[in-house]
Amino acid sequence: MLYDLNTQVATALAVTSSAVVSDSVSLAVASDIGKGSNLNVHFQVVTAAFVSGTDLTLEVISATDGALTADVEVIGSAGTIAAADLTLNAQFVARINPRSLSQTKGTHVGVRLTPTGTFSTGEMDARITPAAIDSRDYHDANTPGVIT
C-alpha cells in the first residue's frame, strides 16, 4: 500500500494525556479529498504498546483552523479501545462519511486521541486513506510490523 504523506495526520504520536494532533489536512487545498467516496482514517500503534492507562478514544475531527481548536466537529470514530488491545502494531479504522465531510463547516480534518487514565508509553500513527487498511492483506506473517 502506498501512502500520501500529505494525508498523514499523526506520526509516532506519544499519547500520555488528551491529544488533538496539530497536523491536519486542509480541505481548501485538498479539495479532491475523497470526492464523494468513503474515506477512512487508519490508526496504528507504532514503536511501543500503550501501558498503564485504561482505554483510548480515537476520533476524526474537523475544525475551522489548522490547529484543530475552533468549531470542532466529530466526523468519524474508531470508538473507545481498551488498553489491552493497544498492542504494538494493532490497527483500527474510523470511517468518514462523505456526507459528514461535505456538510462540515470545518476547513481542516485531523484526529483527536482521548485517553482514560494516563498512559506511560504508547505511540500512534494516523493517516487518511481511501480504503480500510489491513497489513495482513499485503504481507506474510514473517514480515516485521505486521499483525498475525
Coordinates of N, CA and C in Angstrom, one line a residue:
M1 N 0.9 -1.2 0.0 CA 0.0 0.0 0.0 C 0.9 1.2 0.0
L2 N 0.6 2.1 -0.9 CA 1.3 3.4 -1.0 C 0.6 4.4 -0.1
Y3 N 1.3 5.3 0.6 CA 0.7 6.3 1.4 C 1.1 7.7 0.9
D4 N 0.2 8.6 1.0 CA 0.5 10.0 0.6 C 0.8 10.7 1.9
L5 N 2.0 11.2 2.0 CA 2.5 11.9 3.3 C 1.6 13.1 3.6
N6 N 0.9 13.7 2.6 CA 0.1 14.8 2.9 C -1.2 14.5 3.6
T7 N -1.5 13.2 3.7 CA -2.7 12.7 4.4 C -2.3 12.1 5.8
Q8 N -1.0 12.1 6.1 CA -0.6 11.6 7.4 C -0.8 12.6 8.4
V9 N -1.7 12.4 9.4 CA -2.0 13.4 10.4 C -1.4 13.1 11.8
A10 N -0.7 12.0 11.9 CA 0.0 11.7 13.2 C 1.1 10.7 12.9
T11 N 2.3 11.0 13.4 CA 3.4 10.2 13.2 C 4.1 9.9 14.5
A12 N 4.0 8.6 14.9 CA 4.6 8.2 16.2 C 4.2 9.2 17.3
L13 N 3.0 9.5 17.4 CA 2.5 10.5 18.4 C 2.4 9.8 19.8
A14 N 3.2 10.3 20.7 CA 3.1 9.7 22.1 C 1.9 10.3 22.8
V15 N 1.0 9.4 23.3 CA -0.2 9.8 23.9 C -0.2 9.4 25.4
T16 N 0.1 10.4 26.2 CA 0.0 10.2 27.6 C -1.1 10.9 28.3
S17 N -1.6 11.9 27.7 CA -2.8 12.6 28.1 C -3.6 13.1 26.9
S18 N -4.7 13.7 27.0 CA -5.5 14.1 25.9 C -4.7 14.8 24.8
A19 N -4.9 14.4 23.6 CA -4.2 15.0 22.5 C -5.0 15.2 21.3
V20 N -5.0 16.5 20.8 CA -5.5 16.8 19.5 C -4.3 17.0 18.6
V21 N -4.2 16.2 17.6 CA -3.0 16.2 16.8 C -3.0 17.5 16.0
S22 N -1.9 18.2 16.1 CA -1.8 19.5 15.4 C -1.6 19.4 13.9
D23 N -1.3 18.3 13.4 CA -1.2 18.1 11.9 C -2.6 17.9 11.4
S24 N -3.0 18.6 10.3 CA -4.3 18.5 9.7 C -4.2 18.5 8.2
V25 N -5.2 18.1 7.6 CA -5.3 18.2 6.1 C -6.3 19.3 5.8
S26 N -5.9 20.3 5.0 CA -6.7 21.4 4.7 C -7.6 21.0 3.5
L27 N -8.9 21.2 3.7 CA -9.9 20.9 2.7 C -9.9 21.9 1.6
A28 N -9.4 23.1 1.9 CA -9.3 24.2 0.9 C -8.2 23.8 -0.1
V29 N -7.1 23.2 0.4 CA -6.0 22.8 -0.5 C -6.3 21.4 -1.1
A30 N -6.7 20.5 -0.3 CA -7.0 19.1 -0.8 C -8.5 19.0 -1.1
S31 N -8.9 19.8 -2.1 CA -10.3 19.9 -2.4 C -10.9 18.6 -3.0
D32 N -10.0 17.7 -3.5 CA -10.4 16.5 -4.1 C -10.3 15.3 -3.1
I33 N -10.3 15.6 -1.8 CA -10.1 14.5 -0.8 C -11.3 13.6 -0.8
G34 N -11.3 12.5 -1.4 CA -12.4 11.6 -1.4 C -13.4 11.8 -2.5
K35 N -13.7 13.0 -2.8 CA -14.6 13.4 -3.8 C -15.9 12.6 -3.8
G36 N -16.6 12.6 -2.7 CA -17.9 11.9 -2.6 C -17.8 10.4 -2.2
S37 N -16.6 9.8 -2.1 CA -16.4 8.4 -1.8 C -16.1 8.3 -0.3
N38 N -16.2 7.1 0.2 CA -15.9 6.8 1.6 C -14.4 7.0 1.8
L39 N -14.1 7.6 2.9 CA -12.7 7.8 3.4 C -12.6 7.1 4.8
N40 N -11.4 6.8 5.1 CA -11.1 6.2 6.4 C -9.9 6.8 7.0
V41 N -9.8 6.8 8.3 CA -8.6 7.1 9.0 C -8.0 5.8 9.6
H42 N -6.8 5.5 9.2 CA -6.2 4.3 9.6 C -5.3 4.6 10.8
F43 N -5.5 4.1 12.0 CA -4.7 4.3 13.1 C -3.9 3.0 13.3
Q44 N -2.6 3.2 13.7 CA -1.8 2.0 14.0 C -0.8 2.4 15.2
V45 N -0.8 1.4 16.2 CA 0.1 1.6 17.3 C 1.5 1.3 16.8
V46 N 2.5 2.2 17.0 CA 3.8 2.0 16.5 C 4.8 2.2 17.6
T47 N 6.0 1.6 17.4 CA 7.2 1.7 18.3 C 7.0 1.2 19.8
A48 N 5.8 1.4 20.3 CA 5.6 1.0 21.7 C 4.1 0.7 22.0
A49 N 3.8 -0.3 22.7 CA 2.4 -0.6 23.1 C 2.0 0.4 24.2
F50 N 0.7 0.6 24.3 CA 0.2 1.5 25.4 C 0.2 0.8 26.7
V51 N 0.7 1.4 27.7 CA 0.9 0.8 29.1 C 0.3 1.8 30.1
S52 N -0.4 1.3 31.1 CA -0.8 2.0 32.3 C -2.2 2.7 32.3
G53 N -2.6 3.1 31.1 CA -3.9 3.7 31.0 C -5.1 2.7 31.0
T54 N -6.3 3.2 30.9 CA -7.5 2.3 30.9 C -7.9 2.1 29.4
D55 N -8.2 3.1 28.7 CA -8.6 3.0 27.3 C -8.3 4.3 26.5
L56 N -8.5 4.2 25.2 CA -8.2 5.4 24.3 C -9.3 5.5 23.3
T57 N -9.9 6.7 23.2 CA -10.9 7.0 22.2 C -10.2 7.7 21.0
L58 N -10.5 7.1 19.8 CA -9.9 7.6 18.6 C -11.0 8.2 17.7
E59 N -10.9 9.5 17.5 CA -11.9 10.3 16.7 C -11.2 11.0 15.5
V60 N -12.0 11.2 14.5 CA -11.7 12.0 13.4 C -12.5 13.3 13.6
I61 N -11.8 14.5 13.5 CA -12.5 15.7 13.7 C -12.3 16.7 12.6
S62 N -13.2 17.7 12.5 CA -12.9 18.8 11.5 C -13.0 20.0 12.4
A63 N -12.3 21.1 11.9 CA -12.3 22.4 12.6 C -12.1 23.5 11.6
T64 N -12.3 24.7 12.0 CA -12.2 25.8 11.1 C -10.8 26.4 11.1
D65 N -9.9 25.8 11.8 CA -8.5 26.2 11.8 C -7.6 25.0 11.7
G66 N -6.3 25.3 11.3 CA -5.4 24.2 11.1 C -4.9 23.6 12.3
A67 N -5.0 24.3 13.5 CA -4.6 23.7 14.8 C -5.7 22.8 15.4
L68 N -6.9 22.7 14.7 CA -8.0 21.9 15.1 C -8.5 22.3 16.5
T69 N -8.7 23.6 16.7 CA -9.2 24.0 18.0 C -10.5 24.8 17.9
A70 N -10.9 25.3 16.7 CA -12.0 26.2 16.6 C -13.2 25.4 15.9
D71 N -14.4 25.5 16.4 CA -15.6 24.9 15.8 C -15.4 23.4 15.5
V72 N -14.9 22.7 16.5 CA -14.6 21.3 16.3 C -15.8 20.4 16.2
E73 N -15.9 19.6 15.2 CA -16.9 18.6 15.0 C -16.3 17.2 14.8
V74 N -17.0 16.2 15.5 CA -16.5 14.8 15.3 C -17.2 14.3 14.0
I75 N -16.4 13.8 13.0 CA -17.0 13.3 11.8 C -16.7 11.8 11.6
G76 N -16.1 11.2 12.5 CA -15.8 9.8 12.5 C -15.2 9.3 13.7
S77 N -15.3 8.0 14.0 CA -14.7 7.5 15.2 C -14.4 6.0 15.1
A78 N -13.3 5.6 15.7 CA -13.0 4.1 15.7 C -13.4 3.6 17.1
G79 N -14.0 4.5 17.9 CA -14.6 4.0 19.2 C -13.5 4.2 20.3
T80 N -13.9 3.5 21.4 CA -13.0 3.5 22.6 C -12.4 2.2 22.7
I81 N -11.0 2.2 22.6 CA -10.3 0.9 22.6 C -9.7 0.6 24.0
A82 N -9.9 -0.6 24.5 CA -9.3 -0.9 25.8 C -7.8 -1.0 25.7
A83 N -7.1 -0.7 26.8 CA -5.7 -0.7 26.8 C -5.1 -2.0 26.4
A84 N -5.8 -3.1 26.8 CA -5.3 -4.5 26.5 C -5.2 -4.7 25.0
D85 N -6.0 -3.9 24.2 CA -6.0 -4.1 22.7 C -5.0 -3.1 22.0
L86 N -4.4 -2.2 22.8 CA -3.5 -1.2 22.2 C -2.1 -1.8 22.2
T87 N -1.9 -2.9 21.6 CA -0.6 -3.6 21.5 C 0.2 -3.1 20.3
L88 N 1.4 -3.4 20.3 CA 2.3 -2.9 19.2 C 1.8 -3.5 17.9
N89 N 1.6 -2.6 16.9 CA 1.2 -2.9 15.5 C -0.3 -3.1 15.4
A90 N -1.1 -2.9 16.5 CA -2.5 -3.0 16.5 C -3.1 -1.9 15.5
Q91 N -4.1 -2.2 14.8 CA -4.7 -1.3 13.8 C -6.2 -1.1 14.0
F92 N -6.6 0.1 13.8 CA -8.0 0.5 14.0 C -8.4 1.4 12.8
V93 N -9.7 1.4 12.5 CA -10.1 2.2 11.3 C -11.4 3.0 11.7
A94 N -11.4 4.3 11.4 CA -12.5 5.1 11.6 C -13.0 5.5 10.2
R95 N -14.3 5.2 9.9 CA -14.9 5.6 8.6 C -15.3 7.1 8.7
I96 N -15.0 7.8 7.6 CA -15.5 9.2 7.5 C -16.6 9.2 6.5
N97 N -17.8 9.5 6.9 CA -18.9 9.5 6.0 C -18.7 10.7 5.0
P98 N -18.8 10.5 3.7 CA -18.6 11.6 2.8 C -19.6 12.8 3.0
R99 N -20.8 12.4 3.4 CA -21.8 13.4 3.7 C -21.4 14.3 4.8
S100 N -20.8 13.7 5.9 CA -20.3 14.5 7.0 C -19.2 15.4 6.6
L101 N -18.4 14.9 5.7 CA -17.2 15.7 5.3 C -17.7 16.9 4.4
S102 N -18.7 16.7 3.6 CA -19.1 17.7 2.8 C -20.0 18.7 3.5
Q103 N -20.7 18.3 4.6 CA -21.5 19.2 5.3 C -20.9 19.9 6.5
T104 N -19.7 19.5 6.9 CA -19.0 20.2 8.0 C -18.6 21.6 7.6
K105 N -18.6 22.5 8.6 CA -18.2 23.9 8.3 C -16.7 24.0 8.4
G106 N -16.1 22.9 8.9 CA -14.6 22.9 9.1 C -13.9 22.9 7.8
T107 N -12.7 23.5 7.8 CA -11.9 23.6 6.6 C -10.6 22.7 6.8
H108 N -10.5 22.0 7.9 CA -9.4 21.1 8.2 C -9.9 19.9 8.9
V109 N -9.2 18.8 8.6 CA -9.5 17.4 9.1 C -8.3 16.9 9.8
G110 N -8.5 16.3 11.0 CA -7.4 15.7 11.7 C -8.0 14.7 12.7
V111 N -7.2 14.3 13.7 CA -7.6 13.3 14.7 C -7.4 13.8 16.1
R112 N -8.3 13.3 17.0 CA -8.2 13.6 18.4 C -8.1 12.2 19.2
L113 N -7.1 12.1 20.0 CA -6.9 10.9 20.8 C -7.2 11.2 22.3
T114 N -8.2 10.6 22.9 CA -8.5 10.9 24.3 C -8.4 9.7 25.2
P115 N -7.4 9.7 26.0 CA -7.2 8.5 26.9 C -8.0 8.7 28.2
T116 N -8.4 7.5 28.8 CA -8.9 7.5 30.1 C -7.7 6.9 31.0
G117 N -7.4 7.7 32.0 CA -6.1 7.4 32.7 C -5.0 7.9 32.0
T118 N -3.8 7.7 32.5 CA -2.6 8.3 31.9 C -1.7 7.1 31.5
F119 N -1.4 7.1 30.2 CA -0.5 6.0 29.7 C 0.9 6.5 29.9
S120 N 1.8 5.5 30.3 CA 3.2 5.8 30.5 C 4.0 5.6 29.2
T121 N 3.5 4.8 28.3 CA 4.1 4.6 26.9 C 2.9 4.4 25.9
G122 N 3.2 4.5 24.7 CA 2.3 4.3 23.6 C 2.4 5.3 22.6
E123 N 2.5 4.9 21.3 CA 2.6 5.9 20.2 C 1.7 5.4 19.1
M124 N 1.2 6.4 18.3 CA 0.2 6.1 17.3 C 0.5 6.9 16.1
D125 N 0.3 6.2 14.9 CA 0.3 6.9 13.6 C -1.2 7.0 13.2
A126 N -1.5 8.0 12.4 CA -2.9 8.1 11.8 C -2.7 8.7 10.4
R127 N -3.5 8.1 9.4 CA -3.5 8.7 8.1 C -4.8 8.5 7.5
I128 N -5.2 9.4 6.6 CA -6.4 9.4 5.9 C -6.2 8.5 4.6
T129 N -7.1 7.5 4.4 CA -6.9 6.6 3.3 C -8.3 6.4 2.6
P130 N -8.2 6.0 1.3 CA -9.5 5.7 0.6 C -10.1 4.4 1.0
A131 N -9.3 3.5 1.6 CA -9.8 2.2 1.9 C -9.3 1.8 3.3
A132 N -10.1 0.9 4.0 CA -9.6 0.4 5.3 C -8.4 -0.4 5.0
I133 N -7.3 -0.2 5.7 CA -6.1 -0.9 5.5 C -5.9 -2.0 6.5
D134 N -5.5 -3.1 6.1 CA -5.1 -4.2 7.0 C -3.8 -4.8 6.4
S135 N -2.7 -4.6 7.1 CA -1.4 -5.0 6.5 C -1.4 -6.5 6.4
R136 N -2.3 -7.3 7.0 CA -2.3 -8.7 6.8 C -2.6 -9.1 5.4
D137 N -3.3 -8.2 4.6 CA -3.6 -8.4 3.2 C -2.4 -8.3 2.3
Y138 N -1.3 -7.7 2.8 CA -0.2 -7.5 1.9 C 1.1 -8.2 2.2
H139 N 1.2 -8.8 3.4 CA 2.5 -9.4 3.8 C 2.2 -10.7 4.5
D140 N 3.3 -11.5 4.5 CA 3.1 -12.8 5.3 C 3.4 -12.6 6.7
A141 N 3.3 -13.6 7.5 CA 3.4 -13.5 9.0 C 4.8 -13.2 9.4
N142 N 5.8 -13.4 8.5 CA 7.2 -13.2 8.9 C 7.7 -11.8 8.6
T143 N 6.8 -11.0 8.1 CA 7.2 -9.6 7.8 C 7.1 -8.7 9.1
P144 N 8.2 -8.1 9.5 CA 8.2 -7.2 10.7 C 7.1 -6.2 10.6
G145 N 6.4 -5.9 11.8 CA 5.5 -4.8 11.8 C 4.1 -5.2 11.3
V146 N 3.8 -6.5 11.1 CA 2.6 -7.0 10.6 C 1.8 -7.8 11.7
I147 N 0.6 -7.5 11.9 CA -0.3 -8.3 12.8 C -0.5 -9.7 12.3
T148 N -0.3 -10.7 13.2 CA -0.6 -12.1 12.7 C -1.6 -12.7 13.6

